[in-house]
Coordinates of C-alpha atoms in Angstrom, one line a residue:
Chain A
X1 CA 0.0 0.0 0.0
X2 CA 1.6 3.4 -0.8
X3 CA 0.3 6.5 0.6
X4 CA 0.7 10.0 0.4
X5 CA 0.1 12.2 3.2
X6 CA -0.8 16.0 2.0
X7 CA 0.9 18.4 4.7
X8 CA 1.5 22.2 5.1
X9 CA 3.3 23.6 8.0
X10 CA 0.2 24.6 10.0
X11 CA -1.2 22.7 13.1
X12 CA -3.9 20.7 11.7
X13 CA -1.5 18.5 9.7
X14 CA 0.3 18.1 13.0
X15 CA -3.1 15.7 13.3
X16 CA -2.8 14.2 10.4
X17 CA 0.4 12.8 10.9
X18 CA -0.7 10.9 14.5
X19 CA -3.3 9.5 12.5
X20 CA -1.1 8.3 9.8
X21 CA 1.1 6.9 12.6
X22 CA -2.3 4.9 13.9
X23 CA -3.1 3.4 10.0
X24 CA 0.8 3.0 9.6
X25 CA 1.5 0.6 12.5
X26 CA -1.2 -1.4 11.2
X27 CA -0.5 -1.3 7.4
X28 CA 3.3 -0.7 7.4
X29 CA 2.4 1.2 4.2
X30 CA 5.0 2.8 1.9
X31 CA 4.5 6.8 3.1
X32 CA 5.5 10.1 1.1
X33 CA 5.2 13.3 3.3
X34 CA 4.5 15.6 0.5
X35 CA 4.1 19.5 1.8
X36 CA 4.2 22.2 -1.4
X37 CA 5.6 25.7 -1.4
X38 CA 3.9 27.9 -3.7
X39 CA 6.2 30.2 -6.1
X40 CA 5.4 33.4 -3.8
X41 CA 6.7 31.8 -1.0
X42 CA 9.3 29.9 -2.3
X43 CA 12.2 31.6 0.4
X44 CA 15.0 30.0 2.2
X45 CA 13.5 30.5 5.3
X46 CA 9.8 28.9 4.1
X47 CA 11.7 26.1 2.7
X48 CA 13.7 25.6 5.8
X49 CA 10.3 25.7 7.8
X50 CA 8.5 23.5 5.2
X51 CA 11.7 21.3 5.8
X52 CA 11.5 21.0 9.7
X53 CA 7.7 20.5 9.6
X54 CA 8.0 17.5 7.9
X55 CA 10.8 16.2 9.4
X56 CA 8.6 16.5 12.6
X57 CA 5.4 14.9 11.0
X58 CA 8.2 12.0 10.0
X59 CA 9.3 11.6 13.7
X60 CA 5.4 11.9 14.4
X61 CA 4.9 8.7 12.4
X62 CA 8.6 6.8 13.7
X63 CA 7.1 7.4 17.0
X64 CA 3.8 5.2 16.5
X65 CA 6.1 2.4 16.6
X66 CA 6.4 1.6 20.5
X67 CA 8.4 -2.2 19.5
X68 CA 11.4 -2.7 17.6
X69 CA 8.8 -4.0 14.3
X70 CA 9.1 -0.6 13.0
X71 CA 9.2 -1.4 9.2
X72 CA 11.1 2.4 8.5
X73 CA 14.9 3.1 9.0
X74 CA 14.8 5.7 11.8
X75 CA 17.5 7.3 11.1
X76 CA 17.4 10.9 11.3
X77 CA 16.6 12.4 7.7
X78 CA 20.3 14.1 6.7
X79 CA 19.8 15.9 3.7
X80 CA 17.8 17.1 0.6
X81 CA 18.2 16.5 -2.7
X82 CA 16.7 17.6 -5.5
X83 CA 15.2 15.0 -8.3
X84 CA 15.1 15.2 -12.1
X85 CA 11.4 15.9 -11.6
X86 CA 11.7 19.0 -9.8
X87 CA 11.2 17.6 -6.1
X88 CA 13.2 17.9 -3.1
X89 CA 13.5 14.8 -1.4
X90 CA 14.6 13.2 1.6
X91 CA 14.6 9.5 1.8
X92 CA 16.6 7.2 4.5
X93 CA 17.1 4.1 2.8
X94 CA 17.5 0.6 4.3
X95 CA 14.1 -0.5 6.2
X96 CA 11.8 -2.8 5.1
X97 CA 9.4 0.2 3.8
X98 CA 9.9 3.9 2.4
X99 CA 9.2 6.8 4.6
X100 CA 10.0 9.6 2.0
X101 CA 9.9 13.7 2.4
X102 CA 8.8 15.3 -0.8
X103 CA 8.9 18.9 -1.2
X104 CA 6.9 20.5 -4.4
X105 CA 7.1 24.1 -5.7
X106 CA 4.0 25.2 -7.7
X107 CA 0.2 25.3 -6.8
X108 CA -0.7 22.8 -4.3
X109 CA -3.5 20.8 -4.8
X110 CA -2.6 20.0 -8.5
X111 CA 1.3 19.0 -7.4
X112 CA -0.3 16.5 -4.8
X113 CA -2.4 15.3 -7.9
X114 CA 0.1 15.0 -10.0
X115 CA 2.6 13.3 -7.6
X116 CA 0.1 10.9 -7.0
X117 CA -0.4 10.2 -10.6
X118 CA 3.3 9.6 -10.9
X119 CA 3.2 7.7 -8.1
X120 CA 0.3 5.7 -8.2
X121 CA -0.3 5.9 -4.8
X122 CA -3.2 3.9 -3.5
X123 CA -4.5 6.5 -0.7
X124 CA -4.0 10.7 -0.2
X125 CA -4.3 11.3 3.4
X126 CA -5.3 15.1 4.0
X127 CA -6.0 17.7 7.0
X128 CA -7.9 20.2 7.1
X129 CA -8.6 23.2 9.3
X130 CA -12.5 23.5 10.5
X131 CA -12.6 27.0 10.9
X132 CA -11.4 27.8 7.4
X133 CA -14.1 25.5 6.3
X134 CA -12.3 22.7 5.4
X135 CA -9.0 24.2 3.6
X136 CA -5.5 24.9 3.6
X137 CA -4.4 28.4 4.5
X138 CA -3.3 28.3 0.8
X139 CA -7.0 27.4 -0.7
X140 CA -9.2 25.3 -0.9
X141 CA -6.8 22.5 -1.5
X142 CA -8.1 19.4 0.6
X143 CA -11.3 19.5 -1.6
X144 CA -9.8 19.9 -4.8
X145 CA -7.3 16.6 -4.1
X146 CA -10.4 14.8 -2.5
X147 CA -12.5 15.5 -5.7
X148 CA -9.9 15.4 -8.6
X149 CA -7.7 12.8 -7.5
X150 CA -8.0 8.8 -8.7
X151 CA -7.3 7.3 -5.8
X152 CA -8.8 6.6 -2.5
X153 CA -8.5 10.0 -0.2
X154 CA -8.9 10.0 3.5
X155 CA -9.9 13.9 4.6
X156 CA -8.7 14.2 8.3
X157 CA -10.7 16.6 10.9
X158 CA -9.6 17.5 14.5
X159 CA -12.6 15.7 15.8
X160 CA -12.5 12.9 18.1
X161 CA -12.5 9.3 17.1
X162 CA -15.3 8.3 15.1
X163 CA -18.1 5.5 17.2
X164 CA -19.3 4.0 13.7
X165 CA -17.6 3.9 10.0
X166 CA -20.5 4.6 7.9
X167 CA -19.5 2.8 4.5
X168 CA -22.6 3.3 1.7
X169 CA -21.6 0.9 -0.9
X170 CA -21.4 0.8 -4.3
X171 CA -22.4 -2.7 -4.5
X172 CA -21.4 -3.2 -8.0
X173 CA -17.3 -2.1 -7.1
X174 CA -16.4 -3.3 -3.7
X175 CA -13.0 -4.3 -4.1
X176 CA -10.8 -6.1 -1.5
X177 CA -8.5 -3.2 -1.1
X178 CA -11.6 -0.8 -0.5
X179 CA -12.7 -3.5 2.7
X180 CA -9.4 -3.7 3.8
X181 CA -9.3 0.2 4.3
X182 CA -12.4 -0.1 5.7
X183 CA -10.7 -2.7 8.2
X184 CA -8.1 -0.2 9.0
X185 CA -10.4 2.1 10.0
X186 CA -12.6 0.7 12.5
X187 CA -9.4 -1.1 13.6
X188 CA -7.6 2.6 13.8
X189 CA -10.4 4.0 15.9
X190 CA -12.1 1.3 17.4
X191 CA -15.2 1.8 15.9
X192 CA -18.0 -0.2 15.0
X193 CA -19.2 -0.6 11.5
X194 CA -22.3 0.1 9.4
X195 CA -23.1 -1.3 6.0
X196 CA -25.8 1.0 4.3
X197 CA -27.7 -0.4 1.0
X198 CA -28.9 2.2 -0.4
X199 CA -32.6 1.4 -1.8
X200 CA -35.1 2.9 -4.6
X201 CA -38.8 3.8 -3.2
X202 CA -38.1 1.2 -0.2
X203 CA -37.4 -2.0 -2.2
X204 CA -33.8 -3.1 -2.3
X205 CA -32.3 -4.6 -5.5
X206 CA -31.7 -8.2 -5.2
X207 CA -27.6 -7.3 -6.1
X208 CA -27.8 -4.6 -3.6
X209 CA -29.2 -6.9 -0.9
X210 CA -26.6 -9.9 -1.9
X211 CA -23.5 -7.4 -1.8
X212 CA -24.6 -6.7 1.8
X213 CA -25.3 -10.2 2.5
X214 CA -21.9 -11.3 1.1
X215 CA -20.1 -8.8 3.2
X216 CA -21.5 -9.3 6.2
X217 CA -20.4 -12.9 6.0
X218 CA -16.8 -11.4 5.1
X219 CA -17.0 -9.3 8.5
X220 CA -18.6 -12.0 10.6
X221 CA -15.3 -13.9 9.4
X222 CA -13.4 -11.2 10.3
X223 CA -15.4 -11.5 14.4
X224 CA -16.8 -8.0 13.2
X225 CA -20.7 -7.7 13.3
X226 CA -21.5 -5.0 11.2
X227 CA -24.5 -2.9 11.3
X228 CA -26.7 -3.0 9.0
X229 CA -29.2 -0.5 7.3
X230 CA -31.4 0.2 4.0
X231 CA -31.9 4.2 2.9
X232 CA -34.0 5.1 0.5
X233 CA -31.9 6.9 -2.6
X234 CA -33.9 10.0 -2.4
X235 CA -33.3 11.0 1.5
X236 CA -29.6 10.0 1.2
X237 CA -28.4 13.5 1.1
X238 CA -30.1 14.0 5.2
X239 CA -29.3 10.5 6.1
X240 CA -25.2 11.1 5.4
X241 CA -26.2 14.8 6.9
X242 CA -27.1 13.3 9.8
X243 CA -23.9 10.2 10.0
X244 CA -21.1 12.9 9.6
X245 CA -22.4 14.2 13.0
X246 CA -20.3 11.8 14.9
X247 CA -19.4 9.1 12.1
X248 CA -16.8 8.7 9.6
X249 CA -18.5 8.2 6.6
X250 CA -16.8 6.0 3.5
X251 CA -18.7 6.9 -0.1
X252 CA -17.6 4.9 -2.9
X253 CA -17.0 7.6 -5.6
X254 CA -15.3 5.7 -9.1
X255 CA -16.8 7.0 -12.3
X256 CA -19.0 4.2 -13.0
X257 CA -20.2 4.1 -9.3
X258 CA -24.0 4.7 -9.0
X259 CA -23.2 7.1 -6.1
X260 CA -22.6 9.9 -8.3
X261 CA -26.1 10.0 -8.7
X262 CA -26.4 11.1 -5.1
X263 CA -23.2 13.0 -5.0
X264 CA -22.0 14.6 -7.9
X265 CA -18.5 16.8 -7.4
X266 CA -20.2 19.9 -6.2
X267 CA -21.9 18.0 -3.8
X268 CA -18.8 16.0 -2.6
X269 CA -17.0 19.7 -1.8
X270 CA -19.6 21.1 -0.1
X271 CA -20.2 17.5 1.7
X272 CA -16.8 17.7 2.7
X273 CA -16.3 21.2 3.7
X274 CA -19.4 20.5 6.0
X275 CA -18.7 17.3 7.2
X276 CA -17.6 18.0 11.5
X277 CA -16.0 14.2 10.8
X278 CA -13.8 13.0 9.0
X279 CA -14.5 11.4 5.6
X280 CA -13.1 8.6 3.4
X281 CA -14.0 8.6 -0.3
X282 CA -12.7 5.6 -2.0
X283 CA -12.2 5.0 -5.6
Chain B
X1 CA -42.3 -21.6 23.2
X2 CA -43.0 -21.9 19.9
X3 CA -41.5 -19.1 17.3
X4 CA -42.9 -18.8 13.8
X5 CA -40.5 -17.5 11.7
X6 CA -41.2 -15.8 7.9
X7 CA -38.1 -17.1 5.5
X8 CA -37.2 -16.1 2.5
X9 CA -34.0 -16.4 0.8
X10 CA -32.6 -13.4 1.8
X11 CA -30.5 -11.2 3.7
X12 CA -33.5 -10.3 6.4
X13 CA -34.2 -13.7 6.6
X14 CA -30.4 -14.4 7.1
X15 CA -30.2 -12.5 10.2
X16 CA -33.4 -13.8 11.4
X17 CA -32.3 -17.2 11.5
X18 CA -29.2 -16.5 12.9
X19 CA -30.4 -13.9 15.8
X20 CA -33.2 -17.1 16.9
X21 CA -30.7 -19.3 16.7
X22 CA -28.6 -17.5 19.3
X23 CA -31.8 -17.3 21.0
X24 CA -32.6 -20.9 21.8
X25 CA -29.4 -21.7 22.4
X26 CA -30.3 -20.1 25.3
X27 CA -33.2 -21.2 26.4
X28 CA -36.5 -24.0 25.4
X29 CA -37.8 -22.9 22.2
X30 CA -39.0 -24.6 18.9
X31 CA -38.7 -22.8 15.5
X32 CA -40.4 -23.2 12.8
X33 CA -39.6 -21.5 9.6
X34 CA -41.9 -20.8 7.3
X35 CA -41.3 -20.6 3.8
X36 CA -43.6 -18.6 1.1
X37 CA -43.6 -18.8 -2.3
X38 CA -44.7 -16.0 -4.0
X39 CA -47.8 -17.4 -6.7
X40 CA -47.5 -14.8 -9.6
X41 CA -43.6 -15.0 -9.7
X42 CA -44.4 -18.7 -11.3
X43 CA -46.9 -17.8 -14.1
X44 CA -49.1 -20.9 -13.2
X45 CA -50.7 -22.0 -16.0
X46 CA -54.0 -24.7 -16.2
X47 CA -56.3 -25.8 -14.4
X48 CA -57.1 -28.9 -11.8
X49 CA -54.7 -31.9 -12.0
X50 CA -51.7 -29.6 -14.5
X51 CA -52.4 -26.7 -11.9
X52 CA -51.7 -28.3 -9.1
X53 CA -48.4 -30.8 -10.2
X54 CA -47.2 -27.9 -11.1
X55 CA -47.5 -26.5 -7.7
X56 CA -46.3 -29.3 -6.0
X57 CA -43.2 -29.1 -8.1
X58 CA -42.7 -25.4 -7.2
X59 CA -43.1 -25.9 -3.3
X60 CA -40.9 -28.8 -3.8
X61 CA -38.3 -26.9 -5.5
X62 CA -38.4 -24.0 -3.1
X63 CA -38.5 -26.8 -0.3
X64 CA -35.2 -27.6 -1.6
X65 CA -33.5 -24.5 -1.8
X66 CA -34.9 -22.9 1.4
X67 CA -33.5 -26.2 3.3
X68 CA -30.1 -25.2 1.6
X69 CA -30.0 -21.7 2.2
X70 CA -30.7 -22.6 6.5
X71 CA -28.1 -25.1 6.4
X72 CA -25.9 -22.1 4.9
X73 CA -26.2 -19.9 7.2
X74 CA -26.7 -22.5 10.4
X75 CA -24.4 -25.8 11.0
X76 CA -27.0 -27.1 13.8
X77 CA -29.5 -26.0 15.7
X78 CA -31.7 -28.4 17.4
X79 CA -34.9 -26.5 17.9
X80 CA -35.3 -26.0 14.4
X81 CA -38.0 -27.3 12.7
X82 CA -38.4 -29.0 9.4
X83 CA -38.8 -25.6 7.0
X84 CA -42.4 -25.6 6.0
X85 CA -43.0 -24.7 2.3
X86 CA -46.2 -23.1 0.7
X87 CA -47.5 -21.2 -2.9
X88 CA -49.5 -17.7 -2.4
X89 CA -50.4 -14.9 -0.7
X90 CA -47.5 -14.0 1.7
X91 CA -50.0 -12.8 4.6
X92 CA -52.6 -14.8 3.8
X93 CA -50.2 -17.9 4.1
X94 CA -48.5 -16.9 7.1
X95 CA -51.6 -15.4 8.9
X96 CA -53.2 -19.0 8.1
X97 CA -50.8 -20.9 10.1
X98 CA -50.4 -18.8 12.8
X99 CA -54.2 -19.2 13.1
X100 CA -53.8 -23.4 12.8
X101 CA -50.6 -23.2 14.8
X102 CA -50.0 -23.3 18.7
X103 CA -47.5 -20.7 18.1
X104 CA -46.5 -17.5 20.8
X105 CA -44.5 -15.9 18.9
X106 CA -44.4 -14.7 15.1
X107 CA -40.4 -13.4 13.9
X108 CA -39.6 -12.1 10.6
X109 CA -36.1 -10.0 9.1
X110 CA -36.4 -6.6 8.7
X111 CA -33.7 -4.7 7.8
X112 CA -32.9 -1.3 10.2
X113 CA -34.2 1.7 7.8
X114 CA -33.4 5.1 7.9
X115 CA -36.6 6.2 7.4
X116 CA -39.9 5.2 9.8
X117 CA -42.3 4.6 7.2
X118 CA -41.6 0.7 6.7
X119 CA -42.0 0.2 10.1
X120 CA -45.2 1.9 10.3
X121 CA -46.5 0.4 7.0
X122 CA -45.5 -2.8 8.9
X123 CA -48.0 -1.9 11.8
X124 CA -50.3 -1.2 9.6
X125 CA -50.5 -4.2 7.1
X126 CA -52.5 -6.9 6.9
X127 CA -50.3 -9.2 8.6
X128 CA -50.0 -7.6 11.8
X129 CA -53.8 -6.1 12.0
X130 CA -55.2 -9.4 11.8
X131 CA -52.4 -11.5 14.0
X132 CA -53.1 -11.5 17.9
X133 CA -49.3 -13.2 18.2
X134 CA -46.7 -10.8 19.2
X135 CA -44.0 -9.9 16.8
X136 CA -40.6 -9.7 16.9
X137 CA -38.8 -8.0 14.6
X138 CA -35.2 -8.5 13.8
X139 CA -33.3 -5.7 12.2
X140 CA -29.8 -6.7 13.2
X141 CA -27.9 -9.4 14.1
X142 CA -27.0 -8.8 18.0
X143 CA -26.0 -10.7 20.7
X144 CA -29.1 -11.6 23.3
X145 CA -27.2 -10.1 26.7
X146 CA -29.7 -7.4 27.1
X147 CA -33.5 -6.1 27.2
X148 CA -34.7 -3.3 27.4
X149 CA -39.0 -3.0 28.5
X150 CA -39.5 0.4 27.0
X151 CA -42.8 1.9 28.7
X152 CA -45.3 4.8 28.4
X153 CA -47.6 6.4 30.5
X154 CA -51.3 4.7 29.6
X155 CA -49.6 1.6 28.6
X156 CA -50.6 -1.4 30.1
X157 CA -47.3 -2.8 31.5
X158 CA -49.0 -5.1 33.6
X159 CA -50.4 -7.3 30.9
X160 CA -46.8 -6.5 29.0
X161 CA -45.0 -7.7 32.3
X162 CA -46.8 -10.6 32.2
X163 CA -46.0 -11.1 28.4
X164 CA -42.4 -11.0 28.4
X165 CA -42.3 -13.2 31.1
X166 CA -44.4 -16.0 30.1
X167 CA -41.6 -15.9 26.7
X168 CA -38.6 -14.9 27.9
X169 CA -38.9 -14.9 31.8
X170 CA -36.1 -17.8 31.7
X171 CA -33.7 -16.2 29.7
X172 CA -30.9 -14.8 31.5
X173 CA -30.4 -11.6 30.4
X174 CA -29.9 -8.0 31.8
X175 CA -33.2 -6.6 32.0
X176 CA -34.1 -2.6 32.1
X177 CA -36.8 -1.1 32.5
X178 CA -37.5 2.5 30.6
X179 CA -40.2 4.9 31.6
X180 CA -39.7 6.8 28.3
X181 CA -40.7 10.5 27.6
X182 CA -40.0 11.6 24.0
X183 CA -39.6 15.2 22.9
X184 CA -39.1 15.8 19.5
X185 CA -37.9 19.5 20.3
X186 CA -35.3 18.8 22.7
X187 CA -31.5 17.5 21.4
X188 CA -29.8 15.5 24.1
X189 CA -31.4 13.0 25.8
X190 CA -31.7 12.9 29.6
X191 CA -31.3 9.8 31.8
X192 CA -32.9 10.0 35.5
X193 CA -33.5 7.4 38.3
X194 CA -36.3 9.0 39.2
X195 CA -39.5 7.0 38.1
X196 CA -43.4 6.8 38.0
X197 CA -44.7 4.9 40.4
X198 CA -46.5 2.0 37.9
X199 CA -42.4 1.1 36.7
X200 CA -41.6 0.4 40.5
X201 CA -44.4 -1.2 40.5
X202 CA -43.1 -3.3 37.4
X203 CA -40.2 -3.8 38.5
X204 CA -41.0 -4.9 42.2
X205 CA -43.4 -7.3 40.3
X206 CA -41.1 -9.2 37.7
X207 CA -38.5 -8.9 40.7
X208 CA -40.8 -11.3 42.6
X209 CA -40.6 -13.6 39.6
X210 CA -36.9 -14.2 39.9
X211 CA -36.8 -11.5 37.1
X212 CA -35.0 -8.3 38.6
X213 CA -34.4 -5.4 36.4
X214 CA -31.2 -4.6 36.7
X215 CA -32.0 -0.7 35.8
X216 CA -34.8 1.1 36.0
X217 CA -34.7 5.0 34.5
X218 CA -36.7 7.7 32.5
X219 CA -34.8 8.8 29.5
X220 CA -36.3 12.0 28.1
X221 CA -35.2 13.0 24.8
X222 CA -35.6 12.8 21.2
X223 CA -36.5 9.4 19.6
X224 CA -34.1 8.8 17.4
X225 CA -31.6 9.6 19.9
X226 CA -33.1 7.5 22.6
X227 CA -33.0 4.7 19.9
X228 CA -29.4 5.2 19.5
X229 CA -28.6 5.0 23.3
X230 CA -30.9 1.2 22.8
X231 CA -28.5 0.3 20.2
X232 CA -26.6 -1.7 22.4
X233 CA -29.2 -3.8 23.7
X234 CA -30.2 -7.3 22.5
X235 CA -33.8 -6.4 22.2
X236 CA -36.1 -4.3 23.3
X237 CA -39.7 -4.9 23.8
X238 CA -42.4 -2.5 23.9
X239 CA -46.5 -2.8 23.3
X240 CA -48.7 -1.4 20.6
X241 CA -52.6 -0.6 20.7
X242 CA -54.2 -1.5 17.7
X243 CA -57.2 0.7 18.0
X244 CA -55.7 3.5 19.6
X245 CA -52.2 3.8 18.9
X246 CA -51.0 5.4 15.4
X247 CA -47.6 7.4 14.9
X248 CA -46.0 9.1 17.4
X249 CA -42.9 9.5 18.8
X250 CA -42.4 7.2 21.1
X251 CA -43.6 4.6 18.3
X252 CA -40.8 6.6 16.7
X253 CA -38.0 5.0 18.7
X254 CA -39.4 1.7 18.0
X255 CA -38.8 2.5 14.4
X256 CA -35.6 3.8 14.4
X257 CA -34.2 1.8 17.2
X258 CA -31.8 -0.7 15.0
X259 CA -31.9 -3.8 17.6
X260 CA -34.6 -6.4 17.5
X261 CA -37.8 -5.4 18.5
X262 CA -40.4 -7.0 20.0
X263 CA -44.0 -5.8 19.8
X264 CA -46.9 -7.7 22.2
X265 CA -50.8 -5.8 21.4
X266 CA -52.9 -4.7 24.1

């Protein structure tokens, strides 16, 4: 699994990064630390502070490791280098998995997405700050990654921990790698689980009803009992409303998935920007 | 005690199963599934002798696959019953053999919904009008640990008391007893120790039965909160009034609670 965590050098990434260190122990994930400096701001002394913020967020995630199993080489980061591609980059080799630091000069949200492209990373992880409704000091950056990118991205809120993972399937793409995140999750903040079909006028499709049925076999496997519950297409919008409240709430969002009906893009932003918890959108 | 239980092949009916199951290995109970098969999905054609071989080829059939689909989802359970297999009317069928049954208890799957109104269309069918059994509703699949009695003011707990314990007065389980008070314009919900009189009533009354409540409270709150604080119990029971009670929010929790439910008519 390869993931990138989206950082800039103010607090609420700070968050971000103890989470990471949560999903990390559990996953032992490849992790790139990607902050971006914009080309007004591209000074020695923002650099150096760009530098030192992820080095911290690095030591964040090393620290999540109380055993010896740590899968990264904990060596402290020495120097920079700069790549062919145009990023600065500070990677101690030698452990069993990469912990990278990837600086990126340009406009943020579409460096992240195009590192990620490059990349093909599996999961963006990204803060964002509650009073600025749900961006970066820099813009509106968390949304634009959440909806542009194609891959899986986590957005991180300074709430507490989640009680349920609310995942509303797209019963026709539930791939293993979208369960196992799912796993992660309610492993990472011991919370319970909830399965939502999602019905038309109250009757549930027969595949609909069998995805549910098939995963709640894989989580009774797995010594999880899942919740389960049916809402009716139409009073989706409330019911997920309601479910960011406390919940973390998954929404399967591929471009074939039938929950773009529900939730196209400008629904997503504002979904997210209102959200108080924190929300997975997987791909 | 004898449990009729509505199967289908399906993911209600899944957890239905299951959730009974759990159930009697707890304590004496015999359940019989009941399997409809729905006439118009089969286009019967004919009349007399070609009508009905080819109904006796269809509940055969089903007979078949609803005997798979229990030993699916259950290796053993020794109070189950033989899976009983018939072509029509769903309610009709069901309501016929609770009728010719010595049943005390009708079960079915129903999946937790986000919205009220299949509950209430429930209460309102057929089915449940003309059935004197209690139901019990099974929206998730939970472990039976807990009960929860959830009462009103007006309600007649005694005959409700009486009820529960006649089925379930064996089980051992954690029993509460709720006085509830529902506001829909309030947003937290309120627990207090202080209750009516007819609950400590209740409760000194199943006590003397060997069945002690373990907790008895008024919770005062919205119902869809309230039903969220019941979430963690293995059921909760609760009584409805035919003729006088309609939609309301104390129904409301009932509908939105996502734990089994089970309804006794007074």
């Amino acid at each position: 699994m390869k993931i990138i965590v989206a950082v800039d050098s103010n607090p609420y990434s700070g968050h971000v990064a103890h989470e990471v260190g949560k999903l990390a122990v559990n996953t032992w994930a490849d992790i790139t630390i990607m902050g971006v400096l914009s080309p007004l701001e591209d000074t020695a002394k923002a650099r150096e502070t760009l530098e030192q913020q992820l080095v911290k967020y690095r030591r964040i995630i090393l620290d999540s490791y109380t055993s010896d199993s740590c899968p990264y080489n904990k060596d402290a980061v020495e120097q920079w280098e700069q790549t062919e591609d145009g990023y600065s980059m500070a990677a101690t080799g030698g452990g069993l998995k990469q912990l990278q630091l990837v600086i990126a000069k340009g406009a943020a949200a579409q460096e992240i997405l195009l590192y990620n492209q490059n990349s093909e990373s599996d999961l963006i992880v990204i803060s964002c700050d509650k009073d600025l409704g749900c961006s970066w000091q820099s813009g509106k950056v968390p949304m634009k990654v959440a909806t542009e990118a194609t891959c899986s991205v986590l957005v991180v809120k300074e709430t507490k921990d989640p009680e349920q993972v609310v995942c509303c399937l797209d019963h026709d793409h539930v791939t293993q790698y979208s369960l196992e995140m799912i796993n992660q999750l309610v492993t990472l903040y011991g919370a319970e689980l909830k399965i939502v079909g999602i019905s038309d006028s109250d009757s549930l499709k027969e595949n609909i009803e069998q995805k549910m049925q098939q995963l709640l076999e894989y989580y009774n496997n797995l010594k999880l009992t899942p919740w389960l519950e049916v809402v009716d297409g139409a009073t989706m919008p409330s019911f997920i409303s309601k479910e960011s409240q406390k919940n973390l709430v998954a929404l399967w969002v591929g471009p074939t998935s039938f929950l773009n009906r529900f939730f196209p893009k400008k629904r997503i932003s504002s979904f997210i920007s209102d959200s108080p918890s924190s929300v997975l959108l997987l791909r | 005690m004898n449990v009729l239980l509505s199967l289908g092949n399906d993911l209600a009916s899944s957890i239905a199963l299951r959730y009974l199951s759990q159930q009697a290995a707890d304590f004496p109970m015999t359940i019989q599934p009941l399997h409809i098969e729905a006439e118009d999905k089969h286009f019967p054609l004919g009349t007399g002798w070609v009508k009905n071989t080819w109904k006796d080829t269809v509940v055969s059939s089903s007979e078949v696959e609803i005997n798979n689909f229990i030993h699916n989802e259950i290796r053993f359970c020794r109070s189950l019953s033989p899976a009983i297999t018939r072509i029509g009317d769903g309610e009709k069928q069901i309501l016929k053999e609770l009728q010719n049954g010595n049943y005390q208890l009708f079960a079915m799957g129903l999946l937790s919904s986000f919205s009220s109104k299949i509950f209430y269309n429930l209460l309102a069918s057929k089915l449940i009008t003309k059935s004197s059994c209690p139901v019990l509703l099974i929206k998730n699949l939970r472990d039976f640990k807990s009960v929860t009695i959830l009462c009103k003011k007006g309600m007649n707990i005694k005959k409700l008391a009486r009820e529960y314990l006649d089925m379930y007065g064996k089980a051992s389980v954690d029993l509460q007893l709720l006085h509830v008070e529902p506001e829909t314009d309030s947003e937290q919900v309120t627990r207090s120790e202080q209750v009516p009189v007819y609950l400590q009533e209740i409760g000194d009354a199943l006590a003397t039965e060997g069945c002690v409540p373990k907790i008895l409270n008024t919770l005062t709150g919205p119902p869809q909160a309230i039903a969220e604080i019941l979430k963690s119990q293995g059921m909760v029971v609760s009584s409805f009034n035919k003729t006088s009670d309609t939609k309301s929010p104390f129904f409301d929790i009932l509908a939105y609670v996502p734990t089994p439910v089970l309804v006794f008519w007074s």
